[in-house]
């Protein structure tokens, strides 16, 4: 991978990126979420836009983007799914950290703690797998890229996701360690693609990683 990435192939391409952790509401003032900051997705969107792509960023977080990035704000996994599946694209990058489960019901009013009960049980239901849906309904020539956040067995677990989700690339990301993954400016990833050996990238800032991801996906034709 060159330090000076060749992104000329992005000119005029429609690039659709998701970013941030989804928020799954319990009631009007409370939600379940995760540590994703939206920085990695924003980096991909900005790099693609700077290279001349037509970029849409579907995000749960307000992140700084170039003026030519079209931003769609969403909150929950269901809203994210709707936005991602409605938008035509040549390259789709699922950098959002989608909550795997959401509360079965969202209370209309603030949930009260009752005096007679010291426990509160929350029922959750699985969210749709957006990457898997995108990967299994790909048009010819379309590229679908996902991330895998793992604390253990990084390459094995990420390879399973590559195959099961029908993705063209999984960006495997060690989380739960300093200087990589959620809510930091640097990242250490390994790129996994079908029929190719894993490609570990040196630790770098998220903009550089974004360039490398896009350069590699453009090379795979
Ligand atoms: N993803 C998605 N929809 C979901 C869950 C995950 O689109 N409901 C996407 C993420 O955006 C990411 C990829 O799938 O690109 C992998 O997410 P990850 O959380 O690492 O994997 P999961 O398949 O959810 O499996 P697990 O959390 O159990 O490891
Ligand atoms: Ca998950």
JSON list of C-alpha atoms and ligand atoms in Angstrom, two decimals:
[
{"chain": "A", "resi": 1, "resn": "UNK", "atom": "CA", "xyz": [0.00, 0.00, 0.00]},
{"chain": "A", "resi": 2, "resn": "UNK", "atom": "CA", "xyz": [1.46, 3.35, -1.05]},
{"chain": "A", "resi": 3, "resn": "UNK", "atom": "CA", "xyz": [1.56, 6.23, 1.40]},
{"chain": "A", "resi": 4, "resn": "UNK", "atom": "CA", "xyz": [0.24, 8.34, -1.48]},
{"chain": "A", "resi": 5, "resn": "UNK", "atom": "CA", "xyz": [-2.98, 6.49, -2.23]},
{"chain": "A", "resi": 6, "resn": "UNK", "atom": "CA", "xyz": [-4.26, 6.40, -5.82]},
{"chain": "A", "resi": 7, "resn": "UNK", "atom": "CA", "xyz": [-7.93, 7.27, -5.48]},
{"chain": "A", "resi": 8, "resn": "UNK", "atom": "CA", "xyz": [-8.54, 8.55, -9.02]},
{"chain": "A", "resi": 9, "resn": "UNK", "atom": "CA", "xyz": [-10.93, 5.62, -9.56]},
{"chain": "A", "resi": 10, "resn": "UNK", "atom": "CA", "xyz": [-13.35, 7.26, -7.12]},
{"chain": "A", "resi": 11, "resn": "UNK", "atom": "CA", "xyz": [-14.15, 10.19, -9.42]},
{"chain": "A", "resi": 12, "resn": "UNK", "atom": "CA", "xyz": [-17.90, 10.21, -10.05]},
{"chain": "A", "resi": 13, "resn": "UNK", "atom": "CA", "xyz": [-18.50, 7.03, -8.02]},
{"chain": "A", "resi": 14, "resn": "UNK", "atom": "CA", "xyz": [-21.41, 7.00, -5.56]},
{"chain": "A", "resi": 15, "resn": "UNK", "atom": "CA", "xyz": [-20.07, 6.15, -2.12]},
{"chain": "A", "resi": 16, "resn": "UNK", "atom": "CA", "xyz": [-22.47, 5.42, 0.75]},
{"chain": "A", "resi": 17, "resn": "UNK", "atom": "CA", "xyz": [-21.01, 5.32, 4.26]},
{"chain": "A", "resi": 18, "resn": "UNK", "atom": "CA", "xyz": [-22.54, 4.71, 7.68]},
{"chain": "A", "resi": 19, "resn": "UNK", "atom": "CA", "xyz": [-20.99, 6.01, 10.90]},
{"chain": "A", "resi": 20, "resn": "UNK", "atom": "CA", "xyz": [-21.44, 6.03, 14.66]},
{"chain": "A", "resi": 21, "resn": "UNK", "atom": "CA", "xyz": [-23.14, 3.83, 17.20]},
{"chain": "A", "resi": 22, "resn": "UNK", "atom": "CA", "xyz": [-26.89, 3.42, 16.90]},
{"chain": "A", "resi": 23, "resn": "UNK", "atom": "CA", "xyz": [-29.13, 4.53, 19.77]},
{"chain": "A", "resi": 24, "resn": "UNK", "atom": "CA", "xyz": [-31.94, 2.18, 20.74]},
{"chain": "A", "resi": 25, "resn": "UNK", "atom": "CA", "xyz": [-34.60, 3.96, 22.77]},
{"chain": "A", "resi": 26, "resn": "UNK", "atom": "CA", "xyz": [-36.13, 2.67, 26.01]},
{"chain": "A", "resi": 27, "resn": "UNK", "atom": "CA", "xyz": [-38.16, 5.81, 26.54]},
{"chain": "A", "resi": 28, "resn": "UNK", "atom": "CA", "xyz": [-38.07, 9.53, 25.54]},
{"chain": "A", "resi": 29, "resn": "UNK", "atom": "CA", "xyz": [-34.96, 10.23, 27.65]},
{"chain": "A", "resi": 30, "resn": "UNK", "atom": "CA", "xyz": [-33.00, 6.94, 27.66]},
{"chain": "A", "resi": 31, "resn": "UNK", "atom": "CA", "xyz": [-31.31, 4.69, 25.14]},
{"chain": "A", "resi": 32, "resn": "UNK", "atom": "CA", "xyz": [-28.84, 1.82, 24.70]},
{"chain": "A", "resi": 33, "resn": "UNK", "atom": "CA", "xyz": [-25.71, 2.58, 22.67]},
{"chain": "A", "resi": 34, "resn": "UNK", "atom": "CA", "xyz": [-21.98, 1.84, 22.35]},
{"chain": "A", "resi": 35, "resn": "UNK", "atom": "CA", "xyz": [-18.63, 3.65, 22.25]},
{"chain": "A", "resi": 36, "resn": "UNK", "atom": "CA", "xyz": [-18.44, 4.31, 18.49]},
{"chain": "A", "resi": 37, "resn": "UNK", "atom": "CA", "xyz": [-17.62, 7.98, 17.78]},
{"chain": "A", "resi": 38, "resn": "UNK", "atom": "CA", "xyz": [-18.31, 8.03, 14.02]},
{"chain": "A", "resi": 39, "resn": "UNK", "atom": "CA", "xyz": [-14.70, 9.06, 13.31]},
{"chain": "A", "resi": 40, "resn": "UNK", "atom": "CA", "xyz": [-13.81, 6.10, 11.07]},
{"chain": "A", "resi": 41, "resn": "UNK", "atom": "CA", "xyz": [-16.93, 6.49, 8.92]},
{"chain": "A", "resi": 42, "resn": "UNK", "atom": "CA", "xyz": [-16.43, 10.25, 8.69]},
{"chain": "A", "resi": 43, "resn": "UNK", "atom": "CA", "xyz": [-12.82, 9.65, 7.58]},
{"chain": "A", "resi": 44, "resn": "UNK", "atom": "CA", "xyz": [-13.98, 7.32, 4.79]},
{"chain": "A", "resi": 45, "resn": "UNK", "atom": "CA", "xyz": [-16.64, 9.81, 3.67]},
{"chain": "A", "resi": 46, "resn": "UNK", "atom": "CA", "xyz": [-14.19, 12.74, 3.66]},
{"chain": "A", "resi": 47, "resn": "UNK", "atom": "CA", "xyz": [-11.44, 10.86, 1.82]},
{"chain": "A", "resi": 48, "resn": "UNK", "atom": "CA", "xyz": [-13.93, 9.70, -0.83]},
{"chain": "A", "resi": 49, "resn": "UNK", "atom": "CA", "xyz": [-15.41, 13.20, -1.23]},
{"chain": "A", "resi": 50, "resn": "UNK", "atom": "CA", "xyz": [-11.95, 14.77, -1.53]},
{"chain": "A", "resi": 51, "resn": "UNK", "atom": "CA", "xyz": [-11.19, 12.25, -4.30]},
{"chain": "A", "resi": 52, "resn": "UNK", "atom": "CA", "xyz": [-14.23, 13.35, -6.31]},
{"chain": "A", "resi": 53, "resn": "UNK", "atom": "CA", "xyz": [-16.82, 10.76, -5.28]},
{"chain": "A", "resi": 54, "resn": "UNK", "atom": "CA", "xyz": [-20.52, 11.58, -4.70]},
{"chain": "A", "resi": 55, "resn": "UNK", "atom": "CA", "xyz": [-20.73, 10.79, -1.00]},
{"chain": "A", "resi": 56, "resn": "UNK", "atom": "CA", "xyz": [-23.66, 10.19, 1.34]},
{"chain": "A", "resi": 57, "resn": "UNK", "atom": "CA", "xyz": [-22.90, 9.74, 5.05]},
{"chain": "A", "resi": 58, "resn": "UNK", "atom": "CA", "xyz": [-25.64, 8.17, 7.14]},
{"chain": "A", "resi": 59, "resn": "UNK", "atom": "CA", "xyz": [-24.65, 8.92, 10.71]},
{"chain": "A", "resi": 60, "resn": "UNK", "atom": "CA", "xyz": [-25.84, 8.82, 14.31]},
{"chain": "A", "resi": 61, "resn": "UNK", "atom": "CA", "xyz": [-23.21, 11.40, 15.33]},
{"chain": "A", "resi": 62, "resn": "UNK", "atom": "CA", "xyz": [-22.63, 14.99, 14.22]},
{"chain": "A", "resi": 63, "resn": "UNK", "atom": "CA", "xyz": [-19.17, 14.68, 12.68]},
{"chain": "A", "resi": 64, "resn": "UNK", "atom": "CA", "xyz": [-17.14, 17.24, 10.68]},
{"chain": "A", "resi": 65, "resn": "UNK", "atom": "CA", "xyz": [-17.49, 16.58, 6.94]},
{"chain": "A", "resi": 66, "resn": "UNK", "atom": "CA", "xyz": [-16.50, 18.30, 3.72]},
{"chain": "A", "resi": 67, "resn": "UNK", "atom": "CA", "xyz": [-19.22, 20.56, 2.22]},
{"chain": "A", "resi": 68, "resn": "UNK", "atom": "CA", "xyz": [-19.85, 18.13, -0.65]},
{"chain": "A", "resi": 69, "resn": "UNK", "atom": "CA", "xyz": [-20.75, 15.21, 1.65]},
{"chain": "A", "resi": 70, "resn": "UNK", "atom": "CA", "xyz": [-24.52, 14.71, 1.89]},
{"chain": "A", "resi": 71, "resn": "UNK", "atom": "CA", "xyz": [-25.37, 13.93, 5.52]},
{"chain": "A", "resi": 72, "resn": "UNK", "atom": "CA", "xyz": [-28.38, 11.88, 6.61]},
{"chain": "A", "resi": 73, "resn": "UNK", "atom": "CA", "xyz": [-28.91, 11.83, 10.39]},
{"chain": "A", "resi": 74, "resn": "UNK", "atom": "CA", "xyz": [-30.39, 8.71, 11.97]},
{"chain": "A", "resi": 75, "resn": "UNK", "atom": "CA", "xyz": [-30.70, 7.35, 15.49]},
{"chain": "A", "resi": 76, "resn": "UNK", "atom": "CA", "xyz": [-31.65, 3.65, 15.60]},
{"chain": "A", "resi": 77, "resn": "UNK", "atom": "CA", "xyz": [-30.55, 0.56, 13.69]},
{"chain": "A", "resi": 78, "resn": "UNK", "atom": "CA", "xyz": [-33.96, 0.42, 12.04]},
{"chain": "A", "resi": 79, "resn": "UNK", "atom": "CA", "xyz": [-33.62, 4.01, 10.77]},
{"chain": "A", "resi": 80, "resn": "UNK", "atom": "CA", "xyz": [-30.06, 3.27, 9.64]},
{"chain": "A", "resi": 81, "resn": "UNK", "atom": "CA", "xyz": [-31.25, 0.16, 7.78]},
{"chain": "A", "resi": 82, "resn": "UNK", "atom": "CA", "xyz": [-33.96, 2.12, 6.00]},
{"chain": "A", "resi": 83, "resn": "UNK", "atom": "CA", "xyz": [-31.54, 4.86, 4.91]},
{"chain": "A", "resi": 84, "resn": "UNK", "atom": "CA", "xyz": [-28.79, 2.48, 3.77]},
{"chain": "A", "resi": 85, "resn": "UNK", "atom": "CA", "xyz": [-31.07, 0.16, 1.81]},
{"chain": "A", "resi": 86, "resn": "UNK", "atom": "CA", "xyz": [-32.84, 3.05, 0.02]},
{"chain": "A", "resi": 87, "resn": "UNK", "atom": "CA", "xyz": [-29.70, 4.70, -1.37]},
{"chain": "A", "resi": 88, "resn": "UNK", "atom": "CA", "xyz": [-28.09, 3.50, -4.64]},
{"chain": "A", "resi": 89, "resn": "UNK", "atom": "CA", "xyz": [-24.28, 3.26, -4.45]},
{"chain": "A", "resi": 90, "resn": "UNK", "atom": "CA", "xyz": [-21.22, 1.86, -6.18]},
{"chain": "A", "resi": 91, "resn": "UNK", "atom": "CA", "xyz": [-19.31, 1.43, -2.91]},
{"chain": "A", "resi": 92, "resn": "UNK", "atom": "CA", "xyz": [-21.00, 0.91, 0.46]},
{"chain": "A", "resi": 93, "resn": "UNK", "atom": "CA", "xyz": [-19.01, 1.13, 3.70]},
{"chain": "A", "resi": 94, "resn": "UNK", "atom": "CA", "xyz": [-20.73, -0.03, 6.91]},
{"chain": "A", "resi": 95, "resn": "UNK", "atom": "CA", "xyz": [-18.54, 1.68, 9.52]},
{"chain": "A", "resi": 96, "resn": "UNK", "atom": "CA", "xyz": [-21.46, 2.21, 11.91]},
{"chain": "A", "resi": 97, "resn": "UNK", "atom": "CA", "xyz": [-21.52, 0.18, 15.11]},
{"chain": "A", "resi": 98, "resn": "UNK", "atom": "CA", "xyz": [-25.05, -1.16, 14.88]},
{"chain": "A", "resi": 99, "resn": "UNK", "atom": "CA", "xyz": [-26.62, -2.24, 18.17]},
{"chain": "A", "resi": 100, "resn": "UNK", "atom": "CA", "xyz": [-27.27, -5.97, 17.86]},
{"chain": "A", "resi": 101, "resn": "UNK", "atom": "CA", "xyz": [-30.45, -5.70, 19.94]},
{"chain": "A", "resi": 102, "resn": "UNK", "atom": "CA", "xyz": [-33.09, -3.06, 20.71]},
{"chain": "A", "resi": 103, "resn": "UNK", "atom": "CA", "xyz": [-35.74, -2.85, 23.41]},
{"chain": "A", "resi": 104, "resn": "UNK", "atom": "CA", "xyz": [-38.85, -4.80, 22.38]},
{"chain": "A", "resi": 105, "resn": "UNK", "atom": "CA", "xyz": [-40.93, -1.72, 23.12]},
{"chain": "A", "resi": 106, "resn": "UNK", "atom": "CA", "xyz": [-40.12, 1.97, 23.45]},
{"chain": "A", "resi": 107, "resn": "UNK", "atom": "CA", "xyz": [-42.15, 3.53, 26.26]},
{"chain": "A", "resi": 108, "resn": "UNK", "atom": "CA", "xyz": [-44.06, 6.68, 25.26]},
{"chain": "A", "resi": 109, "resn": "UNK", "atom": "CA", "xyz": [-43.49, 8.21, 28.68]},
{"chain": "A", "resi": 110, "resn": "UNK", "atom": "CA", "xyz": [-40.45, 8.15, 30.95]},
{"chain": "A", "resi": 111, "resn": "UNK", "atom": "CA", "xyz": [-40.22, 4.81, 32.73]},
{"chain": "A", "resi": 112, "resn": "UNK", "atom": "CA", "xyz": [-40.76, 5.27, 36.49]},
{"chain": "A", "resi": 113, "resn": "UNK", "atom": "CA", "xyz": [-38.88, 3.37, 39.17]},
{"chain": "A", "resi": 114, "resn": "UNK", "atom": "CA", "xyz": [-41.53, 1.84, 41.36]},
{"chain": "A", "resi": 115, "resn": "UNK", "atom": "CA", "xyz": [-41.16, 1.64, 45.13]},
{"chain": "A", "resi": 116, "resn": "UNK", "atom": "CA", "xyz": [-42.09, -2.05, 45.34]},
{"chain": "A", "resi": 117, "resn": "UNK", "atom": "CA", "xyz": [-39.48, -3.39, 42.90]},
{"chain": "A", "resi": 118, "resn": "UNK", "atom": "CA", "xyz": [-35.67, -3.50, 43.22]},
{"chain": "A", "resi": 119, "resn": "UNK", "atom": "CA", "xyz": [-35.16, -5.11, 39.80]},
{"chain": "A", "resi": 120, "resn": "UNK", "atom": "CA", "xyz": [-35.98, -4.01, 36.30]},
{"chain": "A", "resi": 121, "resn": "UNK", "atom": "CA", "xyz": [-35.88, -6.43, 33.38]},
{"chain": "A", "resi": 122, "resn": "UNK", "atom": "CA", "xyz": [-35.40, -5.24, 29.84]},
{"chain": "A", "resi": 123, "resn": "UNK", "atom": "CA", "xyz": [-36.57, -7.41, 26.93]},
{"chain": "A", "resi": 124, "resn": "UNK", "atom": "CA", "xyz": [-34.50, -7.02, 23.76]},
{"chain": "A", "resi": 125, "resn": "UNK", "atom": "CA", "xyz": [-35.05, -8.17, 20.18]},
{"chain": "A", "resi": 126, "resn": "UNK", "atom": "CA", "xyz": [-32.43, -8.60, 17.44]},
{"chain": "A", "resi": 127, "resn": "UNK", "atom": "CA", "xyz": [-31.92, -5.76, 14.97]},
{"chain": "A", "resi": 128, "resn": "UNK", "atom": "CA", "xyz": [-31.73, -6.41, 11.20]},
{"chain": "A", "resi": 129, "resn": "UNK", "atom": "CA", "xyz": [-28.19, -7.13, 9.94]},
{"chain": "A", "resi": 130, "resn": "UNK", "atom": "CA", "xyz": [-27.74, -4.26, 7.49]},
{"chain": "A", "resi": 131, "resn": "UNK", "atom": "CA", "xyz": [-24.34, -5.34, 6.12]},
{"chain": "A", "resi": 132, "resn": "UNK", "atom": "CA", "xyz": [-25.64, -8.83, 5.49]},
{"chain": "A", "resi": 133, "resn": "UNK", "atom": "CA", "xyz": [-28.69, -7.46, 3.65]},
{"chain": "A", "resi": 134, "resn": "UNK", "atom": "CA", "xyz": [-26.47, -5.18, 1.53]},
{"chain": "A", "resi": 135, "resn": "UNK", "atom": "CA", "xyz": [-23.99, -8.00, 0.86]},
{"chain": "A", "resi": 136, "resn": "UNK", "atom": "CA", "xyz": [-26.67, -10.41, -0.27]},
{"chain": "A", "resi": 137, "resn": "UNK", "atom": "CA", "xyz": [-28.43, -7.98, -2.61]},
{"chain": "A", "resi": 138, "resn": "UNK", "atom": "CA", "xyz": [-25.36, -6.61, -4.38]},
{"chain": "A", "resi": 139, "resn": "UNK", "atom": "CA", "xyz": [-25.60, -5.45, -7.99]},
{"chain": "A", "resi": 140, "resn": "UNK", "atom": "CA", "xyz": [-22.77, -6.51, -10.35]},
{"chain": "A", "resi": 141, "resn": "UNK", "atom": "CA", "xyz": [-19.79, -4.22, -9.83]},
{"chain": "A", "resi": 142, "resn": "UNK", "atom": "CA", "xyz": [-21.03, -2.94, -6.50]},
{"chain": "A", "resi": 143, "resn": "UNK", "atom": "CA", "xyz": [-18.59, -3.23, -3.57]},
{"chain": "A", "resi": 144, "resn": "UNK", "atom": "CA", "xyz": [-19.73, -3.77, 0.00]},
{"chain": "A", "resi": 145, "resn": "UNK", "atom": "CA", "xyz": [-17.32, -3.21, 2.87]},
{"chain": "A", "resi": 146, "resn": "UNK", "atom": "CA", "xyz": [-17.89, -3.96, 6.53]},
{"chain": "A", "resi": 147, "resn": "UNK", "atom": "CA", "xyz": [-15.95, -3.72, 9.75]},
{"chain": "A", "resi": 148, "resn": "UNK", "atom": "CA", "xyz": [-15.47, -6.34, 12.42]},
{"chain": "A", "resi": 149, "resn": "UNK", "atom": "CA", "xyz": [-14.92, -5.22, 15.98]},
{"chain": "A", "resi": 150, "resn": "UNK", "atom": "CA", "xyz": [-13.40, -8.05, 17.97]},
{"chain": "A", "resi": 151, "resn": "UNK", "atom": "CA", "xyz": [-11.76, -8.39, 21.35]},
{"chain": "A", "resi": 152, "resn": "UNK", "atom": "CA", "xyz": [-10.56, -11.99, 20.70]},
{"chain": "A", "resi": 153, "resn": "UNK", "atom": "CA", "xyz": [-9.69, -14.25, 17.70]},
{"chain": "A", "resi": 154, "resn": "UNK", "atom": "CA", "xyz": [-9.67, -11.21, 15.39]},
{"chain": "A", "resi": 155, "resn": "UNK", "atom": "CA", "xyz": [-8.83, -12.86, 12.06]},
{"chain": "A", "resi": 156, "resn": "UNK", "atom": "CA", "xyz": [-10.93, -15.98, 12.59]},
{"chain": "A", "resi": 157, "resn": "UNK", "atom": "CA", "xyz": [-14.04, -14.11, 13.74]},
{"chain": "A", "resi": 158, "resn": "UNK", "atom": "CA", "xyz": [-13.68, -11.45, 11.04]},
{"chain": "A", "resi": 159, "resn": "UNK", "atom": "CA", "xyz": [-13.23, -14.12, 8.31]},
{"chain": "A", "resi": 160, "resn": "UNK", "atom": "CA", "xyz": [-16.50, -15.74, 9.36]},
{"chain": "A", "resi": 161, "resn": "UNK", "atom": "CA", "xyz": [-18.23, -12.34, 9.01]},
{"chain": "A", "resi": 162, "resn": "UNK", "atom": "CA", "xyz": [-16.65, -11.82, 5.55]},
{"chain": "A", "resi": 163, "resn": "UNK", "atom": "CA", "xyz": [-18.15, -15.07, 4.30]},
{"chain": "A", "resi": 164, "resn": "UNK", "atom": "CA", "xyz": [-21.51, -14.95, 6.09]},
{"chain": "A", "resi": 165, "resn": "UNK", "atom": "CA", "xyz": [-22.33, -11.34, 5.21]},
{"chain": "A", "resi": 166, "resn": "UNK", "atom": "CA", "xyz": [-21.40, -11.57, 1.52]},
{"chain": "A", "resi": 167, "resn": "UNK", "atom": "CA", "xyz": [-18.98, -8.64, 1.86]},
{"chain": "A", "resi": 168, "resn": "UNK", "atom": "CA", "xyz": [-16.13, -7.78, -0.53]},
{"chain": "A", "resi": 169, "resn": "UNK", "atom": "CA", "xyz": [-13.98, -6.63, 2.36]},
{"chain": "A", "resi": 170, "resn": "UNK", "atom": "CA", "xyz": [-14.00, -6.77, 6.13]},
{"chain": "A", "resi": 171, "resn": "UNK", "atom": "CA", "xyz": [-11.86, -4.29, 7.99]},
{"chain": "A", "resi": 172, "resn": "UNK", "atom": "CA", "xyz": [-10.87, -6.27, 11.06]},
{"chain": "A", "resi": 173, "resn": "UNK", "atom": "CA", "xyz": [-10.41, -4.10, 14.08]},
{"chain": "A", "resi": 174, "resn": "UNK", "atom": "CA", "xyz": [-9.12, -5.07, 17.51]},
{"chain": "A", "resi": 175, "resn": "UNK", "atom": "CA", "xyz": [-11.25, -3.25, 20.08]},
{"chain": "A", "resi": 176, "resn": "UNK", "atom": "CA", "xyz": [-10.88, -2.97, 23.83]},
{"chain": "A", "resi": 177, "resn": "UNK", "atom": "CA", "xyz": [-7.15, -2.15, 23.55]},
{"chain": "A", "resi": 178, "resn": "UNK", "atom": "CA", "xyz": [-5.50, 1.30, 23.73]},
{"chain": "A", "resi": 179, "resn": "UNK", "atom": "CA", "xyz": [-4.84, 3.10, 20.41]},
{"chain": "A", "resi": 180, "resn": "UNK", "atom": "CA", "xyz": [-7.21, 1.12, 18.22]},
{"chain": "A", "resi": 181, "resn": "UNK", "atom": "CA", "xyz": [-10.91, 0.99, 17.48]},
{"chain": "A", "resi": 182, "resn": "UNK", "atom": "CA", "xyz": [-13.59, 3.01, 19.17]},
{"chain": "A", "resi": 183, "resn": "UNK", "atom": "CA", "xyz": [-13.37, 6.72, 19.87]},
{"chain": "A", "resi": 184, "resn": "UNK", "atom": "CA", "xyz": [-9.67, 7.32, 19.14]},
{"chain": "A", "resi": 185, "resn": "UNK", "atom": "CA", "xyz": [-7.95, 9.03, 16.21]},
{"chain": "A", "resi": 186, "resn": "UNK", "atom": "CA", "xyz": [-5.66, 6.15, 15.32]},
{"chain": "A", "resi": 187, "resn": "UNK", "atom": "CA", "xyz": [-6.50, 2.63, 14.26]},
{"chain": "A", "resi": 188, "resn": "UNK", "atom": "CA", "xyz": [-4.81, -0.69, 13.60]},
{"chain": "A", "resi": 189, "resn": "UNK", "atom": "CA", "xyz": [-6.67, -2.90, 11.13]},
{"chain": "A", "resi": 190, "resn": "UNK", "atom": "CA", "xyz": [-6.27, -5.96, 8.92]},
{"chain": "A", "resi": 191, "resn": "UNK", "atom": "CA", "xyz": [-8.09, -6.06, 5.58]},
{"chain": "A", "resi": 192, "resn": "UNK", "atom": "CA", "xyz": [-9.79, -9.36, 4.73]},
{"chain": "A", "resi": 193, "resn": "UNK", "atom": "CA", "xyz": [-11.08, -10.14, 1.25]},
{"chain": "A", "resi": 194, "resn": "UNK", "atom": "CA", "xyz": [-12.44, -13.33, -0.34]},
{"chain": "A", "resi": 195, "resn": "UNK", "atom": "CA", "xyz": [-9.65, -15.55, -1.79]},
{"chain": "A", "resi": 196, "resn": "UNK", "atom": "CA", "xyz": [-6.89, -13.21, -0.59]},
{"chain": "A", "resi": 197, "resn": "UNK", "atom": "CA", "xyz": [-4.45, -13.46, 2.30]},
{"chain": "A", "resi": 198, "resn": "UNK", "atom": "CA", "xyz": [-5.15, -11.08, 5.21]},
{"chain": "A", "resi": 199, "resn": "UNK", "atom": "CA", "xyz": [-3.50, -7.69, 4.67]},
{"chain": "A", "resi": 200, "resn": "UNK", "atom": "CA", "xyz": [-2.39, -6.12, 7.96]},
{"chain": "A", "resi": 201, "resn": "UNK", "atom": "CA", "xyz": [-2.00, -2.33, 7.77]},
{"chain": "A", "resi": 202, "resn": "UNK", "atom": "CA", "xyz": [0.40, -0.42, 9.99]},
{"chain": "A", "resi": 203, "resn": "UNK", "atom": "CA", "xyz": [-1.11, 1.56, 12.87]},
{"chain": "A", "resi": 204, "resn": "UNK", "atom": "CA", "xyz": [-2.14, 4.91, 11.47]},
{"chain": "A", "resi": 205, "resn": "UNK", "atom": "CA", "xyz": [-4.54, 7.83, 11.77]},
{"chain": "A", "resi": 206, "resn": "UNK", "atom": "CA", "xyz": [-8.09, 7.10, 10.59]},
{"chain": "A", "resi": 207, "resn": "UNK", "atom": "CA", "xyz": [-7.75, 9.30, 7.46]},
{"chain": "A", "resi": 208, "resn": "UNK", "atom": "CA", "xyz": [-4.76, 7.27, 6.24]},
{"chain": "A", "resi": 209, "resn": "UNK", "atom": "CA", "xyz": [-6.55, 3.99, 7.03]},
{"chain": "A", "resi": 210, "resn": "UNK", "atom": "CA", "xyz": [-9.61, 5.26, 5.11]},
{"chain": "A", "resi": 211, "resn": "UNK", "atom": "CA", "xyz": [-7.43, 6.03, 2.06]},
{"chain": "A", "resi": 212, "resn": "UNK", "atom": "CA", "xyz": [-5.87, 2.57, 2.17]},
{"chain": "A", "resi": 213, "resn": "UNK", "atom": "CA", "xyz": [-9.26, 0.81, 2.46]},
{"chain": "A", "resi": 214, "resn": "UNK", "atom": "CA", "xyz": [-10.59, 2.70, -0.57]},
{"chain": "A", "resi": 215, "resn": "UNK", "atom": "CA", "xyz": [-7.40, 2.21, -2.59]},
{"chain": "A", "resi": 216, "resn": "UNK", "atom": "CA", "xyz": [-7.45, -1.56, -2.02]},
{"chain": "A", "resi": 217, "resn": "UNK", "atom": "CA", "xyz": [-11.16, -1.90, -2.86]},
{"chain": "A", "resi": 218, "resn": "UNK", "atom": "CA", "xyz": [-10.60, 0.03, -6.12]},
{"chain": "A", "resi": 219, "resn": "UNK", "atom": "CA", "xyz": [-7.78, -2.38, -7.05]},
{"chain": "A", "resi": 220, "resn": "UNK", "atom": "CA", "xyz": [-9.99, -5.48, -6.62]},
{"chain": "A", "resi": 221, "resn": "UNK", "atom": "CA", "xyz": [-11.94, -5.68, -9.83]},
{"chain": "B", "resi": 1, "resn": "LIG", "atom": "N1", "xyz": [-23.68, -4.79, 11.23]},
{"chain": "B", "resi": 1, "resn": "LIG", "atom": "C1", "xyz": [-24.86, -4.46, 10.59]},
{"chain": "B", "resi": 1, "resn": "LIG", "atom": "N2", "xyz": [-26.05, -4.69, 11.19]},
{"chain": "B", "resi": 1, "resn": "LIG", "atom": "C2", "xyz": [-26.10, -5.26, 12.42]},
{"chain": "B", "resi": 1, "resn": "LIG", "atom": "C3", "xyz": [-24.90, -5.61, 13.09]},
{"chain": "B", "resi": 1, "resn": "LIG", "atom": "C4", "xyz": [-23.70, -5.36, 12.47]},
{"chain": "B", "resi": 1, "resn": "LIG", "atom": "O1", "xyz": [-24.80, -3.95, 9.46]},
{"chain": "B", "resi": 1, "resn": "LIG", "atom": "N3", "xyz": [-27.29, -5.48, 12.97]},
{"chain": "B", "resi": 1, "resn": "LIG", "atom": "C5", "xyz": [-22.40, -4.56, 10.52]},
{"chain": "B", "resi": 1, "resn": "LIG", "atom": "C6", "xyz": [-21.48, -3.54, 11.19]},
{"chain": "B", "resi": 1, "resn": "LIG", "atom": "O2", "xyz": [-21.73, -2.25, 10.69]},
{"chain": "B", "resi": 1, "resn": "LIG", "atom": "C7", "xyz": [-20.10, -4.05, 10.74]},
{"chain": "B", "resi": 1, "resn": "LIG", "atom": "C8", "xyz": [-20.30, -5.55, 10.61]},
{"chain": "B", "resi": 1, "resn": "LIG", "atom": "O3", "xyz": [-21.70, -5.77, 10.49]},
{"chain": "B", "resi": 1, "resn": "LIG", "atom": "O4", "xyz": [-19.75, -3.53, 9.47]},
{"chain": "B", "resi": 1, "resn": "LIG", "atom": "C9", "xyz": [-19.78, -6.37, 11.75]},
{"chain": "B", "resi": 1, "resn": "LIG", "atom": "O5", "xyz": [-20.30, -5.87, 12.97]},
{"chain": "B", "resi": 1, "resn": "LIG", "atom": "P1", "xyz": [-19.91, -6.61, 14.32]},
{"chain": "B", "resi": 1, "resn": "LIG", "atom": "O6", "xyz": [-20.65, -6.00, 15.45]},
{"chain": "B", "resi": 1, "resn": "LIG", "atom": "O7", "xyz": [-18.41, -6.72, 14.40]},
{"chain": "B", "resi": 1, "resn": "LIG", "atom": "O8", "xyz": [-20.45, -8.10, 14.02]},
{"chain": "B", "resi": 1, "resn": "LIG", "atom": "P2", "xyz": [-21.82, -8.81, 14.28]},
{"chain": "B", "resi": 1, "resn": "LIG", "atom": "O9", "xyz": [-22.20, -9.48, 13.00]},
{"chain": "B", "resi": 1, "resn": "LIG", "atom": "O10", "xyz": [-22.83, -7.90, 14.88]},
{"chain": "B", "resi": 1, "resn": "LIG", "atom": "O11", "xyz": [-21.44, -9.97, 15.30]},
{"chain": "B", "resi": 1, "resn": "LIG", "atom": "P3", "xyz": [-20.97, -9.86, 16.85]},
{"chain": "B", "resi": 1, "resn": "LIG", "atom": "O12", "xyz": [-21.27, -8.47, 17.35]},
{"chain": "B", "resi": 1, "resn": "LIG", "atom": "O13", "xyz": [-21.76, -10.91, 17.53]},
{"chain": "B", "resi": 1, "resn": "LIG", "atom": "O14", "xyz": [-19.49, -10.14, 16.85]},
{"chain": "B", "resi": 2, "resn": "LIG", "atom": "CA1", "xyz": [-22.42, -6.62, 16.75]}
]
